[in-house]
Every structure is written in C-alpha cells, then in structure tokens.
C-alpha cells in the first residue's frame, strides 16, 4: 500500500525560497550605529579643537626619562606585590582549611582585616608605622624603623599584604574546586598531607586560580598609582613631579593614562593566552609541570 | 576456606602472621550526626581471600570499606591489618592516633579502588601509577617509571601510558586505578563498587583484571553489585543491611541458598 504525503510547497521546488532568513530591524541598527559614530566624532573633535590640550607636550613627555623611570617602578611594584600576594595568599588559604581552629581563625581574621579596610588607608598606615614602632630589634641591636620603611618598602608592604588577603580567597576557592576524591586517592596511596597539597591539589587548583589571579595583576597595575600619596616614585608620582614643575597637568595625566592602558592591554593579552593554554588539555600544561617536579 | 564468625570483642589478634587473618575489623561503629550507618560491624579476611560485600544501598557497605583505611574515621571499634592496628596506637591504656607520617605509610598497605576511579586528572596514566612509588616508596624516577610501565602492561594499558585520564574510557581509567593501587604492593585491596560507574560494556574488562588479581592470591574486599563476580571469583560473600552483617558464607551458598529472609528478599530483587 503506497501512501504519498502532500508537500507543503507543492510539487515544484523551483518556487521554494531557501537559506537563512534576513534579520528584522536592519534599518534601526544602521541608524543607531551612525548616531554613535557621529556623537563619538563630535566629542573627539570638540576635545581636539578646544586648544586647551597641548598634544605636542603630551607626545614629548611620553618617553621622558622621569616617566620611564616611573613606569619601571610601577612594573617592579606590581610584580613584587603580586609575588608577595600569591605566596602569602597560598599560605593563608592552606591555613584557612587547617584542622587547628586557632590557625583557621588567624587566617580568617587576616582576610577580614586587610580586605575590610581601604588600601589607601593601609598604605598611609605602613608609611607612618614608625609612629607606633620607632625602633625594631632585639636587645642591643636596634634599628630605627624609618630607615627600613622607605616609601618603596611601605608601598610593597601595603600592596603585598592587601593582595595576600584577596589571593587567599582565590586560592581557597581553587583548593575547594578540586574534587575530594583526588585527595582521598592520594592519601590511600600513602601521600602525606603536605604531598597531597603540593602534588595533587594545588596543581589542579591552578586551573581555577590562574584567571582571577591575572585579573588581580591587572588591577594591581592600576592600584600601584595609590602609592603616589606616599611618594613611591612610580608612574603617577613621577607624572605629578613633572606637572608640578611645568603645570601641564592634563597632558601629563594623558601620558600616564596611555601608559596604564598599554600595560593593562598587554596584561589582558597575556591573561587570554594563559587561560587558553590552561583550557587546552593537549598542550603541555603548567599544572602538569608543577605536579611532576620531584 | 573456613568462615570465621567475628567475635564482638575489640582485641588485637595474635601476631603469628601465618594463621591470623590478613585483615580484621572489630565492632566498627560510625554515625554521621544522628544517623547511625554502622552499628558494630565486624569482619575477618584471611590471606589471599576474596570477600564480596553485598547489600541494599544505604546498608553501610561503602562506609564500612572507607572505615577500614580510615577515609572515614570510625567512632568505635578497630581495624588490624597483618596484626598491625590501623590509625591508632595504645599507650598505657589510652588510644592515641598515630603520628601523621606513620599513618600515611600505613595507609599505603591498603590499596583502594574507587567507584569514580579518582585518577589524578593532571597526570598521565604512567605518572598516576609512579607518583606513589616515587613519593612514598622512594624509588628513583627511572625505576618508578619502569615498574609503572610493567603494571600498566599487566592491566592491558601499556599503550595508554602517556594518556591523561580525560582521554581514557571509564573502564580504562579503572584499570589504571587498579594498577596504581597494586603498585604500592598493598596487603589488602579495597574495591568500592569498582564497576558501578561504568558503561555496561566496559564492566567486563575491569572484572577480568580483578579476577586475575584474585587468582594471584591478592587479598581483596569488594563492595559490589556484580553477583556474577561474587559467585565465580570471591570465596566468601557477606550480606549487609542497616549497618550490620546479616549473613555470610561461601559465595555459592549465600547467593544460591541464602537462609536469612532479608538476604533472600535482596537477591530476589536484583537477580
């Protein structure tokens, strides 16, 4: 018994329209695009034509030695503060899952304190620590704190200790993300708690830790500008020094902003690359390399 | 194979290792909050004996297995492997937990094969097996690698040594996990539903590796739903319900002619 179903478009397929349907609202999109471009151009032209900004000055100071010195200091502060933050954060995270309540509480108190007060306040606090502890030392060996806590040291203390609190939360989240079965398998093989942490848990936690850490590093690049209040000679301090002398405030701030943008853009590119590397199972992963170091 | 009925006492067994059981669990109690999972479970396992533990879900068989090597610390009772008490030591009539390094080393004498394999996700199959050899037994990288390769060959996974767990099927992962457990030369192997997470067509490859281990005289405790494996491979089958041992005996007897009504009801449900 044959049975033919009627075709919805009739027997001839010549009249059949096929392919992707055209999206509605195309005219509206064009209109909005044009409006955004016009407004953006108008703003740019208005700024450029105002005459208040001496672009040649901005250009001239872009590679000025003082600015480049400041840039270098910003990079140093960022790298060192992040290093302090990562190491400290890892210790705090391991403390936070300790089976000793006092250790756990100490870690939680630290995070509460350093995350709960403004970074700017902490920086000024460290810069003035000599008011609380004028000297440091044991017995006859006493060193005046002011000779130790230079603006650079105060900046490192402030940025690094603050970052440690944030990194602690990030590392803790990473540790928690590793399936409990991994450490159960590891202890049943006979690994000690420390070996379980450093060979099994932390290497696998890296996948979760790396992206937000890169985010923190990008934030740190900008947060270093806060240390200009204690004169730590980084990019913003140097910029302020220059415009205090030539009064080209906006021009110099543009120079600093362009440099900050360049650094954060570069860091974002590195972050993107890192994330993709860590998501690709076939690539030799950092986690693997860390995990197999004897 | 003689069936020993466990006594309700909590006493270490004699140290004459040739006659005493390889593993002895006495009156194990465990509760999670107010929920009592194990209420005094005892089991003796002889050298080279393969014991299957069956029972309805929630009967406490997995918890019992995890209590044997202290993945769950029992609330009461004791476990002895080859005459050595697990996790605790008695000093002047007081029970103390073992120092961490001693305890870690002791755990290596009991291999565990998990339901979800739990292979280390960031390591290759070979590294999964050789990690413990290097870190716990102190073998050199080369020696550990050599032994790991031999073990992977023995479970038919030699060709996959460089693969990550994510690149392996469930059955392949479980075979690597067995190799990892065997690598530590444990006195007892504990299997926690080793085939429950596998696709049906992959169960066989894991069971055949386990059968071979049994034939080589490995002492094994297997929590399982594989009645065929229990009947053909294990010497003894233990039926657990509600945190207690209900019935035990030679596998063919228990599985074919159970005497306890609860065992009969359970077997009629799953067979």
mmCIF file with all atom_site columns, N, CA and C in Angstrom, chain B residues 64-130:
data_model
loop_
_atom_site.group_PDB
_atom_site.id
_atom_site.type_symbol
_atom_site.label_atom_id
_atom_site.label_alt_id
_atom_site.label_comp_id
_atom_site.label_asym_id
_atom_site.label_entity_id
_atom_site.label_seq_id
_atom_site.pdbx_PDB_ins_code
_atom_site.Cartn_x
_atom_site.Cartn_y
_atom_site.Cartn_z
_atom_site.occupancy
_atom_site.B_iso_or_equiv
_atom_site.pdbx_formal_charge
_atom_site.auth_seq_id
_atom_site.auth_comp_id
_atom_site.auth_asym_id
_atom_site.auth_atom_id
_atom_site.pdbx_PDB_model_num
ATOM 1   N N  . UNK B 1 64  ? 31.606 1.161  55.523 1.00 0.00 ? 64  UNK B N  1
ATOM 2   C CA . UNK B 1 64  ? 32.427 0.169  56.204 1.00 0.00 ? 64  UNK B CA 1
ATOM 3   C C  . UNK B 1 64  ? 33.795 0.052  55.533 1.00 0.00 ? 64  UNK B C  1
ATOM 4   N N  . UNK B 1 65  ? 33.772 -0.011 54.196 1.00 0.00 ? 65  UNK B N  1
ATOM 5   C CA . UNK B 1 65  ? 35.026 -0.118 53.447 1.00 0.00 ? 65  UNK B CA 1
ATOM 6   C C  . UNK B 1 65  ? 35.915 1.102  53.705 1.00 0.00 ? 65  UNK B C  1
ATOM 7   N N  . UNK B 1 66  ? 35.296 2.291  53.735 1.00 0.00 ? 66  UNK B N  1
ATOM 8   C CA . UNK B 1 66  ? 36.063 3.524  53.948 1.00 0.00 ? 66  UNK B CA 1
ATOM 9   C C  . UNK B 1 66  ? 36.586 3.613  55.378 1.00 0.00 ? 66  UNK B C  1
ATOM 10  N N  . UNK B 1 67  ? 35.886 2.952  56.301 1.00 0.00 ? 67  UNK B N  1
ATOM 11  C CA . UNK B 1 67  ? 36.365 2.931  57.686 1.00 0.00 ? 67  UNK B CA 1
ATOM 12  C C  . UNK B 1 67  ? 37.601 2.039  57.816 1.00 0.00 ? 67  UNK B C  1
ATOM 13  N N  . UNK B 1 68  ? 37.737 1.069  56.913 1.00 0.00 ? 68  UNK B N  1
ATOM 14  C CA . UNK B 1 68  ? 38.846 0.120  57.043 1.00 0.00 ? 68  UNK B CA 1
ATOM 15  C C  . UNK B 1 68  ? 40.190 0.824  56.907 1.00 0.00 ? 68  UNK B C  1
ATOM 16  N N  . UNK B 1 69  ? 40.303 1.820  56.006 1.00 0.00 ? 69  UNK B N  1
ATOM 17  C CA . UNK B 1 69  ? 41.579 2.535  55.942 1.00 0.00 ? 69  UNK B CA 1
ATOM 18  C C  . UNK B 1 69  ? 41.430 3.984  56.409 1.00 0.00 ? 69  UNK B C  1
ATOM 19  N N  . UNK B 1 70  ? 40.389 4.215  57.204 1.00 0.00 ? 70  UNK B N  1
ATOM 20  C CA . UNK B 1 70  ? 40.233 5.495  57.897 1.00 0.00 ? 70  UNK B CA 1
ATOM 21  C C  . UNK B 1 70  ? 40.001 6.673  56.968 1.00 0.00 ? 70  UNK B C  1
ATOM 22  N N  . UNK B 1 71  ? 39.467 6.421  55.732 1.00 0.00 ? 71  UNK B N  1
ATOM 23  C CA . UNK B 1 71  ? 38.986 7.556  54.953 1.00 0.00 ? 71  UNK B CA 1
ATOM 24  C C  . UNK B 1 71  ? 37.824 8.180  55.718 1.00 0.00 ? 71  UNK B C  1
ATOM 25  N N  . UNK B 1 72  ? 37.073 7.311  56.397 1.00 0.00 ? 72  UNK B N  1
ATOM 26  C CA . UNK B 1 72  ? 36.154 7.771  57.440 1.00 0.00 ? 72  UNK B CA 1
ATOM 27  C C  . UNK B 1 72  ? 36.712 7.228  58.750 1.00 0.00 ? 72  UNK B C  1
ATOM 28  N N  . UNK B 1 73  ? 36.903 8.104  59.714 1.00 0.00 ? 73  UNK B N  1
ATOM 29  C CA . UNK B 1 73  ? 37.428 7.630  60.991 1.00 0.00 ? 73  UNK B CA 1
ATOM 30  C C  . UNK B 1 73  ? 36.272 7.014  61.781 1.00 0.00 ? 73  UNK B C  1
ATOM 31  N N  . UNK B 1 74  ? 36.389 5.721  62.143 1.00 0.00 ? 74  UNK B N  1
ATOM 32  C CA . UNK B 1 74  ? 35.285 5.076  62.865 1.00 0.00 ? 74  UNK B CA 1
ATOM 33  C C  . UNK B 1 74  ? 35.087 5.708  64.243 1.00 0.00 ? 74  UNK B C  1
ATOM 34  N N  . UNK B 1 75  ? 33.834 5.685  64.694 1.00 0.00 ? 75  UNK B N  1
ATOM 35  C CA . UNK B 1 75  ? 33.545 6.207  66.042 1.00 0.00 ? 75  UNK B CA 1
ATOM 36  C C  . UNK B 1 75  ? 33.921 5.196  67.107 1.00 0.00 ? 75  UNK B C  1
ATOM 37  N N  . UNK B 1 76  ? 33.974 3.943  66.704 1.00 0.00 ? 76  UNK B N  1
ATOM 38  C CA . UNK B 1 76  ? 34.331 2.911  67.666 1.00 0.00 ? 76  UNK B CA 1
ATOM 39  C C  . UNK B 1 76  ? 34.806 1.668  66.940 1.00 0.00 ? 76  UNK B C  1
ATOM 40  N N  . UNK B 1 77  ? 35.435 0.776  67.689 1.00 0.00 ? 77  UNK B N  1
ATOM 41  C CA . UNK B 1 77  ? 35.956 -0.437 67.077 1.00 0.00 ? 77  UNK B CA 1
ATOM 42  C C  . UNK B 1 77  ? 37.375 -0.264 66.602 1.00 0.00 ? 77  UNK B C  1
ATOM 43  N N  . UNK B 1 78  ? 37.910 -1.283 65.941 1.00 0.00 ? 78  UNK B N  1
ATOM 44  C CA . UNK B 1 78  ? 39.292 -1.203 65.493 1.00 0.00 ? 78  UNK B CA 1
ATOM 45  C C  . UNK B 1 78  ? 39.530 -2.051 64.260 1.00 0.00 ? 78  UNK B C  1
ATOM 46  N N  . UNK B 1 79  ? 40.595 -1.672 63.543 1.00 0.00 ? 79  UNK B N  1
ATOM 47  C CA . UNK B 1 79  ? 40.966 -2.407 62.337 1.00 0.00 ? 79  UNK B CA 1
ATOM 48  C C  . UNK B 1 79  ? 42.416 -2.848 62.468 1.00 0.00 ? 79  UNK B C  1
ATOM 49  N N  . UNK B 1 80  ? 42.677 -4.121 62.189 1.00 0.00 ? 80  UNK B N  1
ATOM 50  C CA . UNK B 1 80  ? 44.058 -4.626 62.188 1.00 0.00 ? 80  UNK B CA 1
ATOM 51  C C  . UNK B 1 80  ? 44.377 -5.194 60.815 1.00 0.00 ? 80  UNK B C  1
ATOM 52  N N  . UNK B 1 81  ? 45.516 -4.799 60.277 1.00 0.00 ? 81  UNK B N  1
ATOM 53  C CA . UNK B 1 81  ? 45.974 -5.397 59.032 1.00 0.00 ? 81  UNK B CA 1
ATOM 54  C C  . UNK B 1 81  ? 47.294 -6.088 59.317 1.00 0.00 ? 81  UNK B C  1
ATOM 55  N N  . UNK B 1 82  ? 47.336 -7.404 59.087 1.00 0.00 ? 82  UNK B N  1
ATOM 56  C CA . UNK B 1 82  ? 48.537 -8.192 59.338 1.00 0.00 ? 82  UNK B CA 1
ATOM 57  C C  . UNK B 1 82  ? 49.011 -7.984 60.781 1.00 0.00 ? 82  UNK B C  1
ATOM 58  N N  . UNK B 1 83  ? 48.062 -7.902 61.688 1.00 0.00 ? 83  UNK B N  1
ATOM 59  C CA . UNK B 1 83  ? 48.388 -7.769 63.097 1.00 0.00 ? 83  UNK B CA 1
ATOM 60  C C  . UNK B 1 83  ? 48.677 -6.356 63.559 1.00 0.00 ? 83  UNK B C  1
ATOM 61  N N  . UNK B 1 84  ? 48.693 -5.407 62.636 1.00 0.00 ? 84  UNK B N  1
ATOM 62  C CA . UNK B 1 84  ? 49.047 -4.034 62.987 1.00 0.00 ? 84  UNK B CA 1
ATOM 63  C C  . UNK B 1 84  ? 47.785 -3.182 63.042 1.00 0.00 ? 84  UNK B C  1
ATOM 64  N N  . UNK B 1 85  ? 47.617 -2.466 64.137 1.00 0.00 ? 85  UNK B N  1
ATOM 65  C CA . UNK B 1 85  ? 46.402 -1.682 64.268 1.00 0.00 ? 85  UNK B CA 1
ATOM 66  C C  . UNK B 1 85  ? 46.456 -0.429 63.396 1.00 0.00 ? 85  UNK B C  1
ATOM 67  N N  . UNK B 1 86  ? 45.355 -0.175 62.690 1.00 0.00 ? 86  UNK B N  1
ATOM 68  C CA . UNK B 1 86  ? 45.320 0.932  61.738 1.00 0.00 ? 86  UNK B CA 1
ATOM 69  C C  . UNK B 1 86  ? 44.933 2.234  62.444 1.00 0.00 ? 86  UNK B C  1
ATOM 70  N N  . UNK B 1 87  ? 45.712 3.289  62.198 1.00 0.00 ? 87  UNK B N  1
ATOM 71  C CA . UNK B 1 87  ? 45.338 4.639  62.611 1.00 0.00 ? 87  UNK B CA 1
ATOM 72  C C  . UNK B 1 87  ? 45.516 4.954  64.081 1.00 0.00 ? 87  UNK B C  1
ATOM 73  N N  . UNK B 1 88  ? 45.699 3.933  64.910 1.00 0.00 ? 88  UNK B N  1
ATOM 74  C CA . UNK B 1 88  ? 45.756 4.180  66.358 1.00 0.00 ? 88  UNK B CA 1
ATOM 75  C C  . UNK B 1 88  ? 46.884 3.382  66.993 1.00 0.00 ? 88  UNK B C  1
ATOM 76  N N  . UNK B 1 89  ? 47.277 3.814  68.153 1.00 0.00 ? 89  UNK B N  1
ATOM 77  C CA . UNK B 1 89  ? 48.190 3.014  68.964 1.00 0.00 ? 89  UNK B CA 1
ATOM 78  C C  . UNK B 1 89  ? 47.777 3.142  70.425 1.00 0.00 ? 89  UNK B C  1
ATOM 79  N N  . UNK B 1 90  ? 48.023 2.063  71.143 1.00 0.00 ? 90  UNK B N  1
ATOM 80  C CA . UNK B 1 90  ? 47.639 2.063  72.546 1.00 0.00 ? 90  UNK B CA 1
ATOM 81  C C  . UNK B 1 90  ? 48.884 2.331  73.389 1.00 0.00 ? 90  UNK B C  1
ATOM 82  N N  . UNK B 1 91  ? 48.839 3.406  74.169 1.00 0.00 ? 91  UNK B N  1
ATOM 83  C CA . UNK B 1 91  ? 49.960 3.697  75.080 1.00 0.00 ? 91  UNK B CA 1
ATOM 84  C C  . UNK B 1 91  ? 49.399 3.838  76.477 1.00 0.00 ? 91  UNK B C  1
ATOM 85  N N  . UNK B 1 92  ? 49.839 2.980  77.368 1.00 0.00 ? 92  UNK B N  1
ATOM 86  C CA . UNK B 1 92  ? 49.397 2.987  78.759 1.00 0.00 ? 92  UNK B CA 1
ATOM 87  C C  . UNK B 1 92  ? 47.874 2.999  78.883 1.00 0.00 ? 92  UNK B C  1
ATOM 88  N N  . UNK B 1 93  ? 47.246 2.143  78.106 1.00 0.00 ? 93  UNK B N  1
ATOM 89  C CA . UNK B 1 93  ? 45.800 2.012  78.215 1.00 0.00 ? 93  UNK B CA 1
ATOM 90  C C  . UNK B 1 93  ? 44.995 3.120  77.591 1.00 0.00 ? 93  UNK B C  1
ATOM 91  N N  . UNK B 1 94  ? 45.672 4.028  76.869 1.00 0.00 ? 94  UNK B N  1
ATOM 92  C CA . UNK B 1 94  ? 44.947 5.108  76.189 1.00 0.00 ? 94  UNK B CA 1
ATOM 93  C C  . UNK B 1 94  ? 45.167 4.965  74.692 1.00 0.00 ? 94  UNK B C  1
ATOM 94  N N  . UNK B 1 95  ? 44.090 5.154  73.932 1.00 0.00 ? 95  UNK B N  1
ATOM 95  C CA . UNK B 1 95  ? 44.180 5.028  72.477 1.00 0.00 ? 95  UNK B CA 1
ATOM 96  C C  . UNK B 1 95  ? 44.509 6.385  71.857 1.00 0.00 ? 95  UNK B C  1
ATOM 97  N N  . UNK B 1 96  ? 45.681 6.466  71.187 1.00 0.00 ? 96  UNK B N  1
ATOM 98  C CA . UNK B 1 96  ? 46.090 7.713  70.536 1.00 0.00 ? 96  UNK B CA 1
ATOM 99  C C  . UNK B 1 96  ? 46.049 7.522  69.028 1.00 0.00 ? 96  UNK B C  1
ATOM 100 N N  . UNK B 1 97  ? 45.862 8.628  68.319 1.00 0.00 ? 97  UNK B N  1
ATOM 101 C CA . UNK B 1 97  ? 46.002 8.494  66.870 1.00 0.00 ? 97  UNK B CA 1
ATOM 102 C C  . UNK B 1 97  ? 47.486 8.423  66.532 1.00 0.00 ? 97  UNK B C  1
ATOM 103 N N  . UNK B 1 98  ? 47.791 7.768  65.420 1.00 0.00 ? 98  UNK B N  1
ATOM 104 C CA . UNK B 1 98  ? 49.185 7.586  65.023 1.00 0.00 ? 98  UNK B CA 1
ATOM 105 C C  . UNK B 1 98  ? 49.775 8.911  64.547 1.00 0.00 ? 98  UNK B C  1
ATOM 106 N N  . UNK B 1 99  ? 51.102 9.096  64.706 1.00 0.00 ? 99  UNK B N  1
ATOM 107 C CA . UNK B 1 99  ? 51.741 10.273 64.090 1.00 0.00 ? 99  UNK B CA 1
ATOM 108 C C  . UNK B 1 99  ? 51.507 10.245 62.581 1.00 0.00 ? 99  UNK B C  1
ATOM 109 N N  . UNK B 1 100 ? 51.324 11.436 61.996 1.00 0.00 ? 100 UNK B N  1
ATOM 110 C CA . UNK B 1 100 ? 50.928 11.535 60.588 1.00 0.00 ? 100 UNK B CA 1
ATOM 111 C C  . UNK B 1 100 ? 51.815 10.736 59.628 1.00 0.00 ? 100 UNK B C  1
ATOM 112 N N  . UNK B 1 101 ? 53.152 10.790 59.748 1.00 0.00 ? 101 UNK B N  1
ATOM 113 C CA . UNK B 1 101 ? 53.977 10.051 58.772 1.00 0.00 ? 101 UNK B CA 1
ATOM 114 C C  . UNK B 1 101 ? 53.782 8.531  58.871 1.00 0.00 ? 101 UNK B C  1
ATOM 115 N N  . UNK B 1 102 ? 53.636 8.030  60.112 1.00 0.00 ? 102 UNK B N  1
ATOM 116 C CA . UNK B 1 102 ? 53.428 6.594  60.302 1.00 0.00 ? 102 UNK B CA 1
ATOM 117 C C  . UNK B 1 102 ? 52.093 6.184  59.702 1.00 0.00 ? 102 UNK B C  1
ATOM 118 N N  . UNK B 1 103 ? 51.096 7.009  59.963 1.00 0.00 ? 103 UNK B N  1
ATOM 119 C CA . UNK B 1 103 ? 49.750 6.741  59.481 1.00 0.00 ? 103 UNK B CA 1
ATOM 120 C C  . UNK B 1 103 ? 49.721 6.742  57.948 1.00 0.00 ? 103 UNK B C  1
ATOM 121 N N  . UNK B 1 104 ? 50.410 7.734  57.339 1.00 0.00 ? 104 UNK B N  1
ATOM 122 C CA . UNK B 1 104 ? 50.439 7.827  55.870 1.00 0.00 ? 104 UNK B CA 1
ATOM 123 C C  . UNK B 1 104 ? 51.055 6.566  55.286 1.00 0.00 ? 104 UNK B C  1
ATOM 124 N N  . UNK B 1 105 ? 52.154 6.135  55.884 1.00 0.00 ? 105 UNK B N  1
ATOM 125 C CA . UNK B 1 105 ? 52.843 4.955  55.390 1.00 0.00 ? 105 UNK B CA 1
ATOM 126 C C  . UNK B 1 105 ? 51.970 3.708  55.545 1.00 0.00 ? 105 UNK B C  1
ATOM 127 N N  . UNK B 1 106 ? 51.239 3.678  56.672 1.00 0.00 ? 106 UNK B N  1
ATOM 128 C CA . UNK B 1 106 ? 50.370 2.544  56.956 1.00 0.00 ? 106 UNK B CA 1
ATOM 129 C C  . UNK B 1 106 ? 49.227 2.428  55.937 1.00 0.00 ? 106 UNK B C  1
ATOM 130 N N  . UNK B 1 107 ? 48.742 3.588  55.527 1.00 0.00 ? 107 UNK B N  1
ATOM 131 C CA . UNK B 1 107 ? 47.638 3.585  54.566 1.00 0.00 ? 107 UNK B CA 1
ATOM 132 C C  . UNK B 1 107 ? 48.044 2.973  53.241 1.00 0.00 ? 107 UNK B C  1
ATOM 133 N N  . UNK B 1 108 ? 49.341 3.105  52.911 1.00 0.00 ? 108 UNK B N  1
ATOM 134 C CA . UNK B 1 108 ? 49.813 2.547  51.652 1.00 0.00 ? 108 UNK B CA 1
ATOM 135 C C  . UNK B 1 108 ? 49.734 1.025  51.655 1.00 0.00 ? 108 UNK B C  1
ATOM 136 N N  . UNK B 1 109 ? 49.580 0.410  52.843 1.00 0.00 ? 109 UNK B N  1
ATOM 137 C CA . UNK B 1 109 ? 49.487 -1.047 52.880 1.00 0.00 ? 109 UNK B CA 1
ATOM 138 C C  . UNK B 1 109 ? 48.085 -1.517 52.487 1.00 0.00 ? 109 UNK B C  1
ATOM 139 N N  . UNK B 1 110 ? 47.175 -0.558 52.330 1.00 0.00 ? 110 UNK B N  1
ATOM 140 C CA . UNK B 1 110 ? 45.831 -0.904 51.859 1.00 0.00 ? 110 UNK B CA 1
ATOM 141 C C  . UNK B 1 110 ? 45.538 -0.105 50.600 1.00 0.00 ? 110 UNK B C  1
ATOM 142 N N  . UNK B 1 111 ? 45.383 -0.785 49.493 1.00 0.00 ? 111 UNK B N  1
ATOM 143 C CA . UNK B 1 111 ? 45.047 -0.081 48.255 1.00 0.00 ? 111 UNK B CA 1
ATOM 144 C C  . UNK B 1 111 ? 43.544 0.122  48.165 1.00 0.00 ? 111 UNK B C  1
ATOM 145 N N  . UNK B 1 112 ? 43.141 1.254  47.593 1.00 0.00 ? 112 UNK B N  1
ATOM 146 C CA . UNK B 1 112 ? 41.716 1.498  47.423 1.00 0.00 ? 112 UNK B CA 1
ATOM 147 C C  . UNK B 1 112 ? 41.420 1.761  45.949 1.00 0.00 ? 112 UNK B C  1
ATOM 148 N N  . UNK B 1 113 ? 40.393 1.095  45.447 1.00 0.00 ? 113 UNK B N  1
ATOM 149 C CA . UNK B 1 113 ? 39.912 1.365  44.092 1.00 0.00 ? 113 UNK B CA 1
ATOM 150 C C  . UNK B 1 113 ? 38.518 1.959  44.235 1.00 0.00 ? 113 UNK B C  1
ATOM 151 N N  . UNK B 1 114 ? 38.352 3.173  43.710 1.00 0.00 ? 114 UNK B N  1
ATOM 152 C CA . UNK B 1 114 ? 37.136 3.929  43.970 1.00 0.00 ? 114 UNK B CA 1
ATOM 153 C C  . UNK B 1 114 ? 36.102 3.751  42.853 1.00 0.00 ? 114 UNK B C  1
ATOM 154 N N  . UNK B 1 115 ? 34.862 3.988  43.231 1.00 0.00 ? 115 UNK B N  1
ATOM 155 C CA . UNK B 1 115 ? 33.784 3.919  42.245 1.00 0.00 ? 115 UNK B CA 1
ATOM 156 C C  . UNK B 1 115 ? 34.029 4.893  41.092 1.00 0.00 ? 115 UNK B C  1
ATOM 157 N N  . UNK B 1 116 ? 34.466 6.123  41.439 1.00 0.00 ? 116 UNK B N  1
ATOM 158 C CA . UNK B 1 116 ? 34.667 7.151  40.413 1.00 0.00 ? 116 UNK B CA 1
ATOM 159 C C  . UNK B 1 116 ? 36.136 7.228  39.986 1.00 0.00 ? 116 UNK B C  1
ATOM 160 N N  . UNK B 1 117 ? 36.870 6.155  40.118 1.00 0.00 ? 117 UNK B N  1
ATOM 161 C CA . UNK B 1 117 ? 38.271 5.997  39.689 1.00 0.00 ? 117 UNK B CA 1
ATOM 162 C C  . UNK B 1 117 ? 39.230 6.929  40.433 1.00 0.00 ? 117 UNK B C  1
ATOM 163 N N  . UNK B 1 118 ? 38.893 8.246  40.459 1.00 0.00 ? 118 UNK B N  1
ATOM 164 C CA . UNK B 1 118 ? 39.731 9.234  41.154 1.00 0.00 ? 118 UNK B CA 1
ATOM 165 C C  . UNK B 1 118 ? 41.180 9.219  40.689 1.00 0.00 ? 118 UNK B C  1
ATOM 166 N N  . UNK B 1 119 ? 41.392 9.046  39.380 1.00 0.00 ? 119 UNK B N  1
ATOM 167 C CA . UNK B 1 119 ? 42.752 9.206  38.860 1.00 0.00 ? 119 UNK B CA 1
ATOM 168 C C  . UNK B 1 119 ? 43.120 10.673 38.974 1.00 0.00 ? 119 UNK B C  1
ATOM 169 N N  . UNK B 1 120 ? 44.428 10.938 39.186 1.00 0.00 ? 120 UNK B N  1
ATOM 170 C CA . UNK B 1 120 ? 44.872 12.323 39.285 1.00 0.00 ? 120 UNK B CA 1
ATOM 171 C C  . UNK B 1 120 ? 44.761 12.962 37.898 1.00 0.00 ? 120 UNK B C  1
ATOM 172 N N  . UNK B 1 121 ? 43.887 13.956 37.802 1.00 0.00 ? 121 UNK B N  1
ATOM 173 C CA . UNK B 1 121 ? 43.494 14.485 36.494 1.00 0.00 ? 121 UNK B CA 1
ATOM 174 C C  . UNK B 1 121 ? 44.604 15.193 35.743 1.00 0.00 ? 121 UNK B C  1
ATOM 175 N N  . UNK B 1 122 ? 45.624 15.685 36.463 1.00 0.00 ? 122 UNK B N  1
ATOM 176 C CA . UNK B 1 122 ? 46.675 16.451 35.799 1.00 0.00 ? 122 UNK B CA 1
ATOM 177 C C  . UNK B 1 122 ? 47.856 15.583 35.424 1.00 0.00 ? 122 UNK B C  1
ATOM 178 N N  . UNK B 1 123 ? 47.787 14.296 35.725 1.00 0.00 ? 123 UNK B N  1
ATOM 179 C CA . UNK B 1 123 ? 48.914 13.405 35.445 1.00 0.00 ? 123 UNK B CA 1
ATOM 180 C C  . UNK B 1 123 ? 48.535 12.362 34.400 1.00 0.00 ? 123 UNK B C  1
ATOM 181 N N  . UNK B 1 124 ? 49.543 11.865 33.677 1.00 0.00 ? 124 UNK B N  1
ATOM 182 C CA . UNK B 1 124 ? 49.292 10.789 32.717 1.00 0.00 ? 124 UNK B CA 1
ATOM 183 C C  . UNK B 1 124 ? 49.063 9.487  33.469 1.00 0.00 ? 124 UNK B C  1
ATOM 184 N N  . UNK B 1 125 ? 48.628 8.462  32.723 1.00 0.00 ? 125 UNK B N  1
ATOM 185 C CA . UNK B 1 125 ? 48.390 7.148  33.333 1.00 0.00 ? 125 UNK B CA 1
ATOM 186 C C  . UNK B 1 125 ? 49.659 6.661  34.032 1.00 0.00 ? 125 UNK B C  1
ATOM 187 N N  . UNK B 1 126 ? 50.794 6.803  33.338 1.00 0.00 ? 126 UNK B N  1
ATOM 188 C CA . UNK B 1 126 ? 52.065 6.325  33.918 1.00 0.00 ? 126 UNK B CA 1
ATOM 189 C C  . UNK B 1 126 ? 52.400 7.109  35.185 1.00 0.00 ? 126 UNK B C  1
ATOM 190 N N  . UNK B 1 127 ? 52.213 8.437  35.143 1.00 0.00 ? 127 UNK B N  1
ATOM 191 C CA . UNK B 1 127 ? 52.526 9.263  36.317 1.00 0.00 ? 127 UNK B CA 1
ATOM 192 C C  . UNK B 1 127 ? 51.592 8.951  37.481 1.00 0.00 ? 127 UNK B C  1
ATOM 193 N N  . UNK B 1 128 ? 50.321 8.609  37.159 1.00 0.00 ? 128 UNK B N  1
ATOM 194 C CA . UNK B 1 128 ? 49.385 8.223  38.204 1.00 0.00 ? 128 UNK B CA 1
ATOM 195 C C  . UNK B 1 128 ? 49.903 7.023  38.986 1.00 0.00 ? 128 UNK B C  1
ATOM 196 N N  . UNK B 1 129 ? 50.501 6.075  38.255 1.00 0.00 ? 129 UNK B N  1
ATOM 197 C CA . UNK B 1 129 ? 50.987 4.860  38.908 1.00 0.00 ? 129 UNK B CA 1
ATOM 198 C C  . UNK B 1 129 ? 52.321 5.112  39.603 1.00 0.00 ? 129 UNK B C  1
ATOM 199 N N  . UNK B 1 130 ? 53.185 5.926  38.975 1.00 0.00 ? 130 UNK B N  1
ATOM 200 C CA . UNK B 1 130 ? 54.547 6.058  39.511 1.00 0.00 ? 130 UNK B CA 1
ATOM 201 C C  . UNK B 1 130 ? 54.666 7.092  40.632 1.00 0.00 ? 130 UNK B C  1
#
